[in-house]
C-alpha positions as a Markdown table, in Angstrom:
| # | Residue | x | y | z |
|---|---|---|---|---|
| 1 | Asn | 40.4 | 14.9 | 19.6 |
| 2 | Lys | 38.9 | 17.7 | 21.7 |
| 3 | Ser | 36.3 | 18.7 | 19.0 |
| 4 | Ile | 35.2 | 15.1 | 18.5 |
| 5 | Asn | 34.9 | 14.6 | 22.2 |
| 6 | Ser | 32.6 | 17.6 | 22.4 |
| 7 | Leu | 30.0 | 15.9 | 20.2 |
| 8 | Pro | 26.8 | 15.0 | 22.0 |
| 9 | Lys | 26.2 | 11.5 | 23.1 |
| 10 | Asp | 22.8 | 11.4 | 21.3 |
| 11 | Ile | 23.4 | 12.7 | 17.8 |
| 12 | Thr | 20.5 | 14.4 | 16.0 |
| 13 | Leu | 20.1 | 16.0 | 12.6 |
| 14 | Asn | 20.9 | 19.3 | 14.2 |
| 15 | Asp | 24.5 | 18.0 | 14.6 |
| 16 | Glu | 25.0 | 17.4 | 10.9 |
| 17 | Glu | 26.8 | 20.6 | 10.1 |
| 18 | Thr | 29.3 | 20.2 | 12.9 |
| 19 | Ile | 30.0 | 16.6 | 12.0 |
| 20 | Asn | 30.5 | 17.5 | 8.3 |
| 21 | Gln | 32.9 | 20.2 | 9.4 |
| 22 | Leu | 34.9 | 17.8 | 11.5 |
| 23 | Met | 34.9 | 15.2 | 8.7 |
| 24 | Asn | 36.3 | 17.9 | 6.3 |
| 25 | Ile | 38.9 | 19.0 | 8.9 |
| 26 | Phe | 40.0 | 15.3 | 9.4 |
| 27 | Ala | 40.2 | 14.8 | 5.6 |
| 28 | Ser | 42.5 | 17.9 | 5.2 |
| 29 | Leu | 45.0 | 16.5 | 7.8 |
| 30 | Thr | 48.2 | 15.0 | 6.8 |
| 31 | Glu | 48.6 | 11.2 | 7.3 |
| 32 | Glu | 50.9 | 11.9 | 10.3 |
| 33 | Gln | 48.3 | 14.2 | 11.9 |
| 34 | Lys | 45.5 | 11.7 | 11.3 |
| 35 | Thr | 47.3 | 9.1 | 13.3 |
| 36 | Lys | 47.3 | 11.4 | 16.3 |
| 37 | Val | 43.4 | 11.6 | 16.2 |
| 38 | Thr | 42.7 | 8.7 | 18.6 |
| 39 | Asn | 38.9 | 9.1 | 18.6 |
| 40 | Tyr | 38.2 | 9.1 | 14.9 |
| 41 | Thr | 35.9 | 6.1 | 15.3 |
| 42 | Val | 33.6 | 8.3 | 17.4 |
| 43 | Leu | 33.4 | 10.8 | 14.5 |
| 44 | Leu | 32.7 | 8.0 | 12.0 |
| 45 | Glu | 29.9 | 6.6 | 14.2 |
| 46 | Ala | 28.4 | 10.1 | 14.4 |
| 47 | Asn | 28.6 | 10.5 | 10.7 |
| 48 | Thr | 27.0 | 7.1 | 10.2 |
| 49 | Lys | 24.2 | 8.1 | 12.7 |
| 50 | Ile | 23.6 | 11.3 | 10.7 |
| 51 | Ala | 23.2 | 9.2 | 7.5 |
| 52 | Ser | 20.8 | 6.9 | 9.2 |
| 53 | Leu | 18.8 | 9.8 | 10.6 |
| 54 | Lys | 18.6 | 11.4 | 7.2 |
| 55 | Gln | 17.4 | 8.1 | 5.7 |
| 56 | Gln | 14.8 | 7.7 | 8.4 |
| 57 | Glu | 13.5 | 11.2 | 7.7 |
| 58 | Ala | 13.4 | 10.6 | 3.9 |
| 59 | Asp | 11.5 | 7.4 | 4.6 |
| 60 | Lys | 9.1 | 9.2 | 6.8 |
| 61 | Gln | 8.5 | 11.9 | 4.2 |
| 62 | Glu | 7.9 | 9.3 | 1.5 |
| 63 | Ala | 5.4 | 7.5 | 3.7 |
| 64 | Ile | 3.6 | 10.8 | 4.3 |
| 65 | Arg | 3.5 | 11.4 | 0.5 |
| 66 | Ile | 1.8 | 8.0 | 0.0 |
| 67 | Asp | -0.5 | 8.5 | 2.9 |
| 68 | Asn | -1.6 | 11.8 | 1.2 |
| 69 | Glu | -2.2 | 9.9 | -2.0 |
| 70 | Ile | -4.2 | 7.2 | -0.3 |
| 71 | Asn | -6.3 | 9.8 | 1.5 |
| 72 | Thr | -7.4 | 11.2 | -1.9 |
| 73 | Leu | -9.4 | 8.0 | -2.5 |
| 74 | Pro | -13.2 | 8.4 | -2.0 |
| 75 | Glu | -14.9 | 6.7 | 0.9 |
| 76 | Lys | -17.2 | 4.7 | -1.5 |
| 77 | Ile | -15.0 | 2.9 | -4.1 |
| 78 | Thr | -16.5 | 2.1 | -7.5 |
| 79 | Leu | -15.0 | 0.4 | -10.6 |
| 80 | Asp | -14.4 | 3.9 | -11.9 |
| 81 | Asp | -11.8 | 4.4 | -9.2 |
| 82 | Glu | -9.8 | 1.3 | -10.2 |
| 83 | Pro | -7.2 | 3.1 | -12.3 |
| 84 | Glu | -6.4 | 5.5 | -9.4 |
| 85 | Val | -6.4 | 2.8 | -6.8 |
| 86 | Leu | -4.0 | 0.7 | -9.0 |
| 87 | Arg | -1.8 | 3.8 | -9.6 |
| 88 | Ile | -1.5 | 4.4 | -5.8 |
| 89 | Lys | -0.9 | 0.7 | -5.2 |
| 90 | Ala | 2.0 | 0.9 | -7.6 |
| 91 | Leu | 3.4 | 3.9 | -5.7 |
| 92 | Tyr | 3.1 | 1.9 | -2.5 |
| 93 | Asp | 4.7 | -1.2 | -4.0 |
| 94 | Ala | 7.7 | 0.9 | -5.0 |
| 95 | Leu | 8.4 | 1.8 | -1.4 |
| 96 | Thr | 11.1 | 0.2 | 0.6 |
| 97 | Leu | 10.1 | -2.0 | 3.6 |
| 98 | Asn | 11.1 | 0.8 | 6.0 |
| 99 | Gln | 8.9 | 3.3 | 4.1 |
| 100 | Lys | 5.9 | 0.9 | 3.9 |
| 101 | Ile | 6.1 | 0.4 | 7.7 |
| 102 | Lys | 5.6 | 4.1 | 8.1 |
| 103 | Val | 2.5 | 4.3 | 5.9 |
| 104 | Thr | -0.4 | 4.7 | 8.3 |
| 105 | Thr | -3.3 | 4.5 | 5.7 |
| 106 | Tyr | -2.5 | 1.2 | 4.1 |
| 107 | Thr | -5.7 | -0.4 | 5.4 |
| 108 | Lys | -7.7 | 2.2 | 3.4 |
| 109 | Leu | -5.7 | 1.2 | 0.2 |
| 110 | Arg | -6.1 | -2.5 | 0.9 |
| 111 | Asn | -9.9 | -2.1 | 1.5 |
| 112 | Ala | -10.2 | -0.2 | -1.8 |
| 113 | Leu | -8.4 | -3.0 | -3.6 |
| 114 | Glu | -10.7 | -5.6 | -1.9 |
| 115 | Thr | -13.7 | -3.6 | -2.8 |
| 116 | Ile | -12.7 | -3.5 | -6.5 |
| 117 | Asp | -12.1 | -7.2 | -6.5 |
| 118 | His | -15.5 | -7.8 | -4.8 |
| 119 | Ile | -17.3 | -5.6 | -7.4 |
| 120 | Lys | -15.6 | -7.4 | -10.2 |
| 121 | Glu | -16.6 | -10.8 | -8.7 |
| 122 | Gln | -20.2 | -9.6 | -8.2 |
| 123 | Asn | -20.4 | -8.4 | -11.7 |
| 124 | Asp | -19.1 | -11.7 | -13.0 |
| 125 | Leu | -21.6 | -13.6 | -10.8 |
| 126 | Leu | -24.4 | -11.3 | -12.0 |
| 127 | Glu | -23.6 | -12.0 | -15.6 |
| 128 | Arg | -23.4 | -15.7 | -15.0 |
| 129 | Ala | -26.6 | -15.8 | -13.0 |
| 130 | Ile | -28.5 | -13.9 | -15.7 |
| 131 | Lys | -27.1 | -16.2 | -18.4 |
| 132 | Ala | -27.9 | -19.4 | -16.4 |
| 133 | Ile | -31.5 | -18.1 | -15.9 |
| 134 | Asp | -31.8 | -17.2 | -19.5 |
| 135 | Asn | -30.7 | -20.8 | -20.4 |
| 136 | Leu | -33.5 | -22.4 | -18.4 |
| 137 | Pro | -36.1 | -23.9 | -20.6 |
| 138 | Glu | -39.5 | -22.3 | -20.8 |
| 139 | Glu | -41.2 | -25.6 | -20.1 |
| 140 | Asn | -40.2 | -28.9 | -18.4 |
| 141 | Ile | -38.4 | -27.1 | -15.6 |
| 142 | Ile | -38.6 | -30.3 | -13.5 |
| 143 | Glu | -36.4 | -32.1 | -16.1 |
| 144 | Ser | -33.8 | -29.3 | -15.8 |
| 145 | Glu | -33.5 | -29.5 | -12.1 |
| 146 | Ser | -29.7 | -29.3 | -12.1 |
| 147 | Lys | -29.8 | -26.1 | -14.3 |
| 148 | Val | -32.3 | -24.6 | -11.9 |
| 149 | His | -30.1 | -25.4 | -8.9 |
| 150 | His | -27.1 | -24.0 | -10.7 |
| 151 | Ala | -28.9 | -20.7 | -11.6 |
| 152 | Asn | -30.3 | -20.4 | -8.0 |
| 153 | Ala | -26.8 | -21.1 | -6.5 |
| 154 | Leu | -25.3 | -18.3 | -8.6 |
| 155 | Tyr | -28.2 | -16.0 | -7.6 |
| 156 | Arg | -27.7 | -16.7 | -3.9 |
| 157 | Leu | -24.0 | -15.8 | -4.1 |
| 158 | Leu | -24.9 | -12.2 | -5.1 |
| 159 | Asp | -25.0 | -9.4 | -2.7 |
| 160 | Asp | -28.5 | -7.9 | -2.1 |
| 161 | Asp | -27.7 | -4.9 | -4.4 |
| 162 | Tyr | -26.7 | -7.2 | -7.2 |
| 163 | Lys | -29.7 | -9.5 | -6.7 |
| 164 | Lys | -31.9 | -6.5 | -7.6 |
| 165 | Lys | -30.0 | -6.3 | -11.0 |
| 166 | Val | -31.1 | -9.8 | -12.0 |
| 167 | Thr | -33.7 | -8.7 | -14.5 |
| 168 | Asn | -34.9 | -12.1 | -15.4 |
| 169 | Tyr | -35.4 | -13.5 | -11.8 |
| 170 | Glu | -39.1 | -14.1 | -12.3 |
| 171 | Lys | -38.1 | -17.0 | -14.7 |
| 172 | Leu | -36.2 | -18.6 | -11.8 |
| 173 | Ala | -38.9 | -17.9 | -9.2 |
């Protein structure tokens, strides 16, 4: 009773060894001796608190590990970075909710994923725009007005950098 009462009110990981010793002492008591320990619930609560603190620390360390992984990503993401971004995303997805909450660099990962999606979308649009322009007739453009509008609409959806890659633009212009 006295040893349990001497536990601090605010348990920290520094108290783990003492709590483990008290739990072992309690476990070694006879059933009759155990009934005389009137504050055993205080010891159980302290033991539960230690388990919770250890889990919080493990969650924090796992979040730091993922933050370190995310921080290895380059500032300018390209399609070449996709396998690494997806590998790190899988590591992040495997975290528990409590671990994910502690990841401070998730925005960088999300931005990398969005950049890859954008690049893929732009590459697809580029391919479709070039193909639509290639499919325009050499003559009688007026009769193919809808095809011209379609090709032009695809072209306008492209970012400026991708517009420069439309090698057959002069046919549309």
